[in-house]
PDB file of N, CA and C in Angstrom:
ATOM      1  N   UNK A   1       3.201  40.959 -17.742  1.00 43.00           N
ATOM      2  CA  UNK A   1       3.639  42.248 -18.205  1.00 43.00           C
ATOM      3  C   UNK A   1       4.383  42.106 -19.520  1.00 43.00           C
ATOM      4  N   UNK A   2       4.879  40.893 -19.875  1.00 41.00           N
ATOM      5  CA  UNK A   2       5.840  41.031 -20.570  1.00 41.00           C
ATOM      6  C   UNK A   2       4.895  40.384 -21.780  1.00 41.00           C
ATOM      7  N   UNK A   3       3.776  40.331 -21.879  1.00 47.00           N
ATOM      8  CA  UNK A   3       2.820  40.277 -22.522  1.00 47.00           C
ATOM      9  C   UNK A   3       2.122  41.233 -23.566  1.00 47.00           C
ATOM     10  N   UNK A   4       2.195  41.902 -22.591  1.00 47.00           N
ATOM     11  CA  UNK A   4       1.402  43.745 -22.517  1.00 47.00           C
ATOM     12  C   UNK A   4       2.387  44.178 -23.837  1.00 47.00           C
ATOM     13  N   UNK A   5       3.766  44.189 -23.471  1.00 44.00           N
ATOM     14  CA  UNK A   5       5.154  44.713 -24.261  1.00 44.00           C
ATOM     15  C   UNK A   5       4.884  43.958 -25.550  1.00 44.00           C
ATOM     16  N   UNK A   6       5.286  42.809 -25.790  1.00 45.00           N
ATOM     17  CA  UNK A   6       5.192  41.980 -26.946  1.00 45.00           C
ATOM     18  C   UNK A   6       3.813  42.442 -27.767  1.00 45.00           C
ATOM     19  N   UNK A   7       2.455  43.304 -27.115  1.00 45.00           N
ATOM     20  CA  UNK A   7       1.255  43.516 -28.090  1.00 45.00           C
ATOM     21  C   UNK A   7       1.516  44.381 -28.568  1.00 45.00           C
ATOM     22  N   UNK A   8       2.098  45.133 -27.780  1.00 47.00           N
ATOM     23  CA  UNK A   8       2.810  47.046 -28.335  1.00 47.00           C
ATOM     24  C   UNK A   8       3.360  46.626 -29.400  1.00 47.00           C
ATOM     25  N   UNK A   9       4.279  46.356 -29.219  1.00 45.00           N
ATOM     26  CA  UNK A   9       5.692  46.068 -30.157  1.00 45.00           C
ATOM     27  C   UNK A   9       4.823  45.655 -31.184  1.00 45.00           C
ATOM     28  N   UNK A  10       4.370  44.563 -31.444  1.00 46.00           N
ATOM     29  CA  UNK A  10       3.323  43.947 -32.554  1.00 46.00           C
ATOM     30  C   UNK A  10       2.365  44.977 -33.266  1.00 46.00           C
ATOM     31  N   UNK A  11       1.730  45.732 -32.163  1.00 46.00           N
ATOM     32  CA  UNK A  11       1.503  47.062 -32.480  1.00 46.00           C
ATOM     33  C   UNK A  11       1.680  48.075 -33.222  1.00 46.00           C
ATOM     34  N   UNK A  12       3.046  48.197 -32.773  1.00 47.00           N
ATOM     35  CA  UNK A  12       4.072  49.022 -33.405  1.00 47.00           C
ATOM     36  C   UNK A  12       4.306  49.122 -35.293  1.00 47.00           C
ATOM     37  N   UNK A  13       4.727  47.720 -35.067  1.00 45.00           N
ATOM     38  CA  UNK A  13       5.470  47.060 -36.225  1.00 45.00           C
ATOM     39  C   UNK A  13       4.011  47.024 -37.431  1.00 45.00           C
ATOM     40  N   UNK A  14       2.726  46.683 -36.694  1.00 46.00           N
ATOM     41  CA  UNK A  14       1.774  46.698 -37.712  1.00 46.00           C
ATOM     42  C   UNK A  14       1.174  48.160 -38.507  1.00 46.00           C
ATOM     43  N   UNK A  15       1.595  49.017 -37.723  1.00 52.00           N
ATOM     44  CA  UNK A  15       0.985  50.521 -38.101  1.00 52.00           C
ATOM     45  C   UNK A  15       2.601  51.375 -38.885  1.00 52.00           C
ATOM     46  N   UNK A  16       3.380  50.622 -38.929  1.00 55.00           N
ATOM     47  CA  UNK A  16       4.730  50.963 -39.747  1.00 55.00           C
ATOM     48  C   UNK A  16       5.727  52.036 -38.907  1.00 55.00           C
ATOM     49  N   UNK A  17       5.460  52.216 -37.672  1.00 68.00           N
ATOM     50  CA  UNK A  17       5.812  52.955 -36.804  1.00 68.00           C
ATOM     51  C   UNK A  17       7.170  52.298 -36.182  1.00 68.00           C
ATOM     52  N   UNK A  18       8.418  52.951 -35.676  1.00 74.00           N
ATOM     53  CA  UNK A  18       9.377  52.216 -35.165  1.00 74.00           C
ATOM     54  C   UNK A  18       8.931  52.694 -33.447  1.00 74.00           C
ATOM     55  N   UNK A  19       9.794  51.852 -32.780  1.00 80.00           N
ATOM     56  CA  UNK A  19       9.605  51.550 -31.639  1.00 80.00           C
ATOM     57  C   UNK A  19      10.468  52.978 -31.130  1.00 80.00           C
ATOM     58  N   UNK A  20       9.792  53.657 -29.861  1.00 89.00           N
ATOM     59  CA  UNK A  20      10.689  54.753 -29.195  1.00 89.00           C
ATOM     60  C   UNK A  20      11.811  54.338 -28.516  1.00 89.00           C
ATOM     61  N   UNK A  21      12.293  55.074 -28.348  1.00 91.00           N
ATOM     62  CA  UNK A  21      13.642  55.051 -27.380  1.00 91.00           C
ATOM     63  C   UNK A  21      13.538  55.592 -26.319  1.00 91.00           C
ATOM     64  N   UNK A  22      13.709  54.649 -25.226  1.00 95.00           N
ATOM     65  CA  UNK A  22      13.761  54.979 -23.836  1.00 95.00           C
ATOM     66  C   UNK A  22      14.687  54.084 -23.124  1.00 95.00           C
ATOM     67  N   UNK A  23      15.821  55.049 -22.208  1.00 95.00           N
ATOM     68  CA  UNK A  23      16.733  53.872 -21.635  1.00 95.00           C
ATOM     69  C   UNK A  23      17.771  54.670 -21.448  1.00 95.00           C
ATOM     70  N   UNK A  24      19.581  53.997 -20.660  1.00 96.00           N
ATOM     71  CA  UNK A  24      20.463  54.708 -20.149  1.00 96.00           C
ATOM     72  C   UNK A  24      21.410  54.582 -21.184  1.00 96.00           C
ATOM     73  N   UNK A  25      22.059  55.899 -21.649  1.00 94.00           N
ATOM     74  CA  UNK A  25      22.920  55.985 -22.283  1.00 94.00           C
ATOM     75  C   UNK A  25      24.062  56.594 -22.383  1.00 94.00           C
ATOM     76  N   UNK A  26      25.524  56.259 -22.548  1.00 92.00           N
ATOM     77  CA  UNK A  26      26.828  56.308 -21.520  1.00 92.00           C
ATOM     78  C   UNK A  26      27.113  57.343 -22.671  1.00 92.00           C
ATOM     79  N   UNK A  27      28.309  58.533 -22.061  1.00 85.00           N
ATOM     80  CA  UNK A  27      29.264  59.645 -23.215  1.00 85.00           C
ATOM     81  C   UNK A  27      29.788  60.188 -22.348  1.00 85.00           C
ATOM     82  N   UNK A  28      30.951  60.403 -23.194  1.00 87.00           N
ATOM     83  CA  UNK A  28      32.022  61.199 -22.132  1.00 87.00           C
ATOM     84  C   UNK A  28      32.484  62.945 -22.715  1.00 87.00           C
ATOM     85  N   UNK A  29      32.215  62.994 -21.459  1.00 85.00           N
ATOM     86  CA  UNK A  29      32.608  64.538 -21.244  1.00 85.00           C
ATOM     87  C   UNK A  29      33.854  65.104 -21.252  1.00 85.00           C
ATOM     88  N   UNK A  30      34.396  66.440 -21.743  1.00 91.00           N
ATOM     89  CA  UNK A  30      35.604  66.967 -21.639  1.00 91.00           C
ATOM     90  C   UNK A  30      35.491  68.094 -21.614  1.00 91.00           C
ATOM     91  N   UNK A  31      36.093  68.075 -19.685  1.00 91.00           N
ATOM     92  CA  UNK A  31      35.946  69.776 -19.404  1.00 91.00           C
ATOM     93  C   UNK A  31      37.233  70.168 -19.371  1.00 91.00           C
ATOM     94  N   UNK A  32      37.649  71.446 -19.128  1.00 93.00           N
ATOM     95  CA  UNK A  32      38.631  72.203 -18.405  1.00 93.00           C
ATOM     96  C   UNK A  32      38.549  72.428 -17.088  1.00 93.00           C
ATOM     97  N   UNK A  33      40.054  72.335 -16.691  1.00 92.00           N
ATOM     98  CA  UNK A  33      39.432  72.452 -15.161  1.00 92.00           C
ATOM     99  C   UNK A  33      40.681  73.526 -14.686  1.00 92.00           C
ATOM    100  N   UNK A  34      41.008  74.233 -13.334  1.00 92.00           N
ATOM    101  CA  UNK A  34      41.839  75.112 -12.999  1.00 92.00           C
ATOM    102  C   UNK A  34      41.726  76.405 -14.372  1.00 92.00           C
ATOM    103  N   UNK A  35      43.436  76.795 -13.894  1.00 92.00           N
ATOM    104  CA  UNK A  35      43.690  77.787 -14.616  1.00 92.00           C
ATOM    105  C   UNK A  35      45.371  78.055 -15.011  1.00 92.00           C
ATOM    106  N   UNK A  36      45.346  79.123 -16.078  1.00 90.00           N
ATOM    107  CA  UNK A  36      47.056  79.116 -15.847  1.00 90.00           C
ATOM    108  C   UNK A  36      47.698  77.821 -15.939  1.00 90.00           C
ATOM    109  N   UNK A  37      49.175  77.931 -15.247  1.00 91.00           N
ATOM    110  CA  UNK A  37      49.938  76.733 -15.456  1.00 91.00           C
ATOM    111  C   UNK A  37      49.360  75.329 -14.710  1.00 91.00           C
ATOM    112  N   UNK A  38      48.252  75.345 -14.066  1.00 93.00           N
ATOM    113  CA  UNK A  38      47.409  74.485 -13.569  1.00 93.00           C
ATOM    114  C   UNK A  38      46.572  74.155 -13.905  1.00 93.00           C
ATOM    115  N   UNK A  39      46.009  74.522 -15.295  1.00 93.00           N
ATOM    116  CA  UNK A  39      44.661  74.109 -16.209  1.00 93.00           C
ATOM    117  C   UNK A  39      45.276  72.831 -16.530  1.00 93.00           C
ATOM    118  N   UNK A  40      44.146  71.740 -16.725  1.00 94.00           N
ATOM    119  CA  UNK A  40      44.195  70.871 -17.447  1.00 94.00           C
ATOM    120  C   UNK A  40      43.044  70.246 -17.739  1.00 94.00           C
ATOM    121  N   UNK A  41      43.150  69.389 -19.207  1.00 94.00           N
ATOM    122  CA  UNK A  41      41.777  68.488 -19.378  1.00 94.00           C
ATOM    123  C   UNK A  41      41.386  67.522 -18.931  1.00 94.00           C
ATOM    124  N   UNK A  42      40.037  67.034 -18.318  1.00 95.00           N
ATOM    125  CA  UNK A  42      39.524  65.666 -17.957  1.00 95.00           C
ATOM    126  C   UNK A  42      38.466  65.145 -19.101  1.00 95.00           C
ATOM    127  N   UNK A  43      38.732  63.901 -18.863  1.00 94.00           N
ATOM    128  CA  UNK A  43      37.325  63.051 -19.564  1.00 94.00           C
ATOM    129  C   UNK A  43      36.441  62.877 -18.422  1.00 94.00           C
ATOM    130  N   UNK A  44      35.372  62.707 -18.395  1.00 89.00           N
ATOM    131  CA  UNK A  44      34.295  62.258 -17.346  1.00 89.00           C
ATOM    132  C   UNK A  44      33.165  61.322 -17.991  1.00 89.00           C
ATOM    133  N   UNK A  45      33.140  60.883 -17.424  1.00 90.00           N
ATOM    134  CA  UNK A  45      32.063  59.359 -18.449  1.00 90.00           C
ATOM    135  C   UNK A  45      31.072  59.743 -17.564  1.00 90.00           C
ATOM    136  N   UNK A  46      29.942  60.109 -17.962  1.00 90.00           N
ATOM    137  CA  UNK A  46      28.750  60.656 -18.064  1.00 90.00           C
ATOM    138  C   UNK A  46      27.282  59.725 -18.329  1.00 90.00           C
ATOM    139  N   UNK A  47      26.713  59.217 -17.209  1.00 94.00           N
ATOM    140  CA  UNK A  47      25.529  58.297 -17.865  1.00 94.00           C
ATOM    141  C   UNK A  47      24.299  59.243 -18.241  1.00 94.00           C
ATOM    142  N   UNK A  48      23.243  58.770 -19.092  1.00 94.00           N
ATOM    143  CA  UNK A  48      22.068  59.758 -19.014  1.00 94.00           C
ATOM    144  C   UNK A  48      20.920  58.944 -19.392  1.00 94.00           C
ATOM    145  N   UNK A  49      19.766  59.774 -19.208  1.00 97.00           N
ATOM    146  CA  UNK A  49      18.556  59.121 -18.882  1.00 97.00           C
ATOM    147  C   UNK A  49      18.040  59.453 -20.112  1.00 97.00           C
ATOM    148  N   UNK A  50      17.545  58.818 -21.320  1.00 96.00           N
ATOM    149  CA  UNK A  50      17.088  59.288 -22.905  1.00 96.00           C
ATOM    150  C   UNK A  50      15.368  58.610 -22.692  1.00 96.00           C
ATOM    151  N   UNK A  51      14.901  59.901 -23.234  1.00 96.00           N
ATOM    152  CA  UNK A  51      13.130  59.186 -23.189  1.00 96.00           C
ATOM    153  C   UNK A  51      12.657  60.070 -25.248  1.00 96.00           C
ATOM    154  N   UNK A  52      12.465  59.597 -26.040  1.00 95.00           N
ATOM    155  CA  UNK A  52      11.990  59.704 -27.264  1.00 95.00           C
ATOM    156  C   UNK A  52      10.614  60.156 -26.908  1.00 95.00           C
ATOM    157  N   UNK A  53      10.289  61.509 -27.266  1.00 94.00           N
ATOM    158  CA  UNK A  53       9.065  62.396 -26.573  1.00 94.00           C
ATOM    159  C   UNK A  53       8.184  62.632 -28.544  1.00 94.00           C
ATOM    160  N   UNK A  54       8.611  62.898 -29.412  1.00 87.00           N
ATOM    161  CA  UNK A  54       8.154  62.688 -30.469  1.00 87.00           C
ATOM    162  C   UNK A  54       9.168  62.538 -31.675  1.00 87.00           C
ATOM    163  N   UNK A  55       8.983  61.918 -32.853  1.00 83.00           N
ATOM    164  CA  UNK A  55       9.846  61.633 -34.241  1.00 83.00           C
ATOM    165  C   UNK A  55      11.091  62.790 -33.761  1.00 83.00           C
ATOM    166  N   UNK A  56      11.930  62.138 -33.969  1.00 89.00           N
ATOM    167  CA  UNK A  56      13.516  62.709 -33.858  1.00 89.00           C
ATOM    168  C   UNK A  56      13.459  63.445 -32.595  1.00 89.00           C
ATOM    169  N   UNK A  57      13.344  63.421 -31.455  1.00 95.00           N
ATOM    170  CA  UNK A  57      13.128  64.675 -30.269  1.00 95.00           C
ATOM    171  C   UNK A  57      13.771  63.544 -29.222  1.00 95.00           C
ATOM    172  N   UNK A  58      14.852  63.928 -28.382  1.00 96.00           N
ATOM    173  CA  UNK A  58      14.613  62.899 -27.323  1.00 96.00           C
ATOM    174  C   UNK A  58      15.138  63.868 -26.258  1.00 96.00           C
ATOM    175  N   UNK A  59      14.568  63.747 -25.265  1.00 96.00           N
ATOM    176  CA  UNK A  59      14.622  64.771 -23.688  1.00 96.00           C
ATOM    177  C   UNK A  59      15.701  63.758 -23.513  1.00 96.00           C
ATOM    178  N   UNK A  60      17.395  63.832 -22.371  1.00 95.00           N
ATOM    179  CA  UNK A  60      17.687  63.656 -22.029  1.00 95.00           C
ATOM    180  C   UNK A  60      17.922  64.363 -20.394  1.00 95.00           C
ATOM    181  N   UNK A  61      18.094  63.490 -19.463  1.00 96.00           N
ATOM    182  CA  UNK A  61      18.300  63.615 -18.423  1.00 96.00           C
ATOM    183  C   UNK A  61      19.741  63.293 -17.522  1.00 96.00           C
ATOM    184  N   UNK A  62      20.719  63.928 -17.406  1.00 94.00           N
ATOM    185  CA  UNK A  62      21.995  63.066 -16.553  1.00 94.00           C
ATOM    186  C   UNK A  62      21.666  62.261 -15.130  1.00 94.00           C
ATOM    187  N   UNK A  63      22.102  61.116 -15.022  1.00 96.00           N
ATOM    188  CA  UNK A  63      21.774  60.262 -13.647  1.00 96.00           C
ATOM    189  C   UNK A  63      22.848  60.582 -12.741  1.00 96.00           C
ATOM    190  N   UNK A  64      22.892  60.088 -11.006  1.00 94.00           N
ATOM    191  CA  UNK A  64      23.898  60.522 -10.333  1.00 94.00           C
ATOM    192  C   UNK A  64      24.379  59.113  -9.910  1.00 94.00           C
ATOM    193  N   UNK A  65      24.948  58.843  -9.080  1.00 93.00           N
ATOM    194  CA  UNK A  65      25.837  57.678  -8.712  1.00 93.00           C
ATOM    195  C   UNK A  65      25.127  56.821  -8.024  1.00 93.00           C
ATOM    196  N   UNK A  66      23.356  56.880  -8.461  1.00 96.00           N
ATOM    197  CA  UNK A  66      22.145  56.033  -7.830  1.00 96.00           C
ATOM    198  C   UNK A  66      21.035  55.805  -8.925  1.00 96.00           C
ATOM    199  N   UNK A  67      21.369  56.167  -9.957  1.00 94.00           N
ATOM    200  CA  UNK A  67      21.204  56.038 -10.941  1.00 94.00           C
ATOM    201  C   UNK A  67      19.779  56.769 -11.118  1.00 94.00           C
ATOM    202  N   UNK A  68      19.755  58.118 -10.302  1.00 95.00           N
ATOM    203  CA  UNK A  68      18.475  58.656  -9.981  1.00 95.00           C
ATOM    204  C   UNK A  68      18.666  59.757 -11.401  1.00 95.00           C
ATOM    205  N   UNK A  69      17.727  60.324 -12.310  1.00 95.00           N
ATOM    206  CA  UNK A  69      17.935  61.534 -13.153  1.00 95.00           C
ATOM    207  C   UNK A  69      17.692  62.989 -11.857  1.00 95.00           C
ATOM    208  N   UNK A  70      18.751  63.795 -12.643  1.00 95.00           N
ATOM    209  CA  UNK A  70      18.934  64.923 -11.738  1.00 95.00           C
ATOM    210  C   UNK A  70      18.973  66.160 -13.037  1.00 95.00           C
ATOM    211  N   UNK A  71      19.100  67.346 -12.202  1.00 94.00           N
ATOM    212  CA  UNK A  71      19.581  68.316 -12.764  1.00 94.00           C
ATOM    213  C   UNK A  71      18.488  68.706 -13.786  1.00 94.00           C
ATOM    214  N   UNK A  72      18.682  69.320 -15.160  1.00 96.00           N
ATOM    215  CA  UNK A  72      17.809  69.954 -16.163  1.00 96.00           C
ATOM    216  C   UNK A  72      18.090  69.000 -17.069  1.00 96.00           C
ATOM    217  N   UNK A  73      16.320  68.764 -17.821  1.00 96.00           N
ATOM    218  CA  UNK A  73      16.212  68.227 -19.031  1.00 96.00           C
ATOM    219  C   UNK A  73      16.586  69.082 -20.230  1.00 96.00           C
ATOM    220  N   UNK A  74      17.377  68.160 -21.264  1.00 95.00           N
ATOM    221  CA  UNK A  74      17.611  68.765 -22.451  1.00 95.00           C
ATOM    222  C   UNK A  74      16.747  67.805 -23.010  1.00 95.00           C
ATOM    223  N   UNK A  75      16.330  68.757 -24.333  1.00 96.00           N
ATOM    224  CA  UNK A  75      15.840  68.234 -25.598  1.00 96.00           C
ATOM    225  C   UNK A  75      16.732  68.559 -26.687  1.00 96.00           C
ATOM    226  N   UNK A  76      17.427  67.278 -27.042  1.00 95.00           N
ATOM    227  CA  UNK A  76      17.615  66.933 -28.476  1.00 95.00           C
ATOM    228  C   UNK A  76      17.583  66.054 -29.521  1.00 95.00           C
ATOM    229  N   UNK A  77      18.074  66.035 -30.630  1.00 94.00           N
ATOM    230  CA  UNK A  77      17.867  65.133 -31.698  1.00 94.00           C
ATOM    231  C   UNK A  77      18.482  63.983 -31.398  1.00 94.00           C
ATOM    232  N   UNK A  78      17.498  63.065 -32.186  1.00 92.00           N
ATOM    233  CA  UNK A  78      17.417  61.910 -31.811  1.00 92.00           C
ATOM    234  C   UNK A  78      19.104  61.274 -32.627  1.00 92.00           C
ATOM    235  N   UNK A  79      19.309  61.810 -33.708  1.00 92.00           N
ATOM    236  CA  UNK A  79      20.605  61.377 -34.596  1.00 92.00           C
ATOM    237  C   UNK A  79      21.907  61.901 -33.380  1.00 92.00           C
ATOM    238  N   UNK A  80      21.548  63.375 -32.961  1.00 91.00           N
ATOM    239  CA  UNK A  80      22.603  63.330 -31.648  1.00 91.00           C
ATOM    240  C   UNK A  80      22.894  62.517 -30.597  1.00 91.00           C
ATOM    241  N   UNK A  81      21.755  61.535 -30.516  1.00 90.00           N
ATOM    242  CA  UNK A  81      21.836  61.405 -29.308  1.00 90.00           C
ATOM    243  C   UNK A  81      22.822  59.885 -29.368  1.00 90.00           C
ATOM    244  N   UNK A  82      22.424  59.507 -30.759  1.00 88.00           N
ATOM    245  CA  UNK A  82      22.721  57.879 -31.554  1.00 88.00           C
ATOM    246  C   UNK A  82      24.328  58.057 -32.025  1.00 88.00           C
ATOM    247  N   UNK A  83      24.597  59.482 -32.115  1.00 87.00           N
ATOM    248  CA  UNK A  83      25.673  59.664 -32.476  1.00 87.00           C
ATOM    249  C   UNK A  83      27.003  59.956 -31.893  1.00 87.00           C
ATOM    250  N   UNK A  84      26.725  60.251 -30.879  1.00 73.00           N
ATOM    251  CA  UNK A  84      27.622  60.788 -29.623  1.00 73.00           C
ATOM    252  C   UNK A  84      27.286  59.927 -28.350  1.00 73.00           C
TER     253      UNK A  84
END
């Protein structure tokens, strides 16, 4: 298999094309939580599931504590995704 990968890649690199992005990628979140004199802020470290669907586009997915993707896909930019 790891054969197969190395022809792609070679592939890749010969047609001037960069390689996609697919894989788990960590960011942290900051919600509000309560209300009134009981509001306060959290961080939440957030993993997610990134798959590069075409030039600059990448669907992300959030994983749960099984590292399964859940919930709704977003699509965004690929510089967002590298950037945050």
């Amino acid at each position: 298999m790891s054969e197969n990968t190395d022809h792609n890649s070679a592939q890749n690199q010969e047609q001037g094309s960069e390689p996609r992005i697919e894989g788990v990628f960590s960011t942290t979140e900051k919600t509000t939580i309560g209300f009134g004199h009981t509001q306060k802020k959290v961080k939440q470290d957030v993993l997610v599931y990134a798959k590069e669907i075409e030039d600059n586009k990448v669907v992300i997915k959030a994983l749960n504590d099984k590292y399964i993707p859940i919930g709704t896909a977003k699509t965004i930019s690929k510089e967002n995704l590298l950037s945050n």
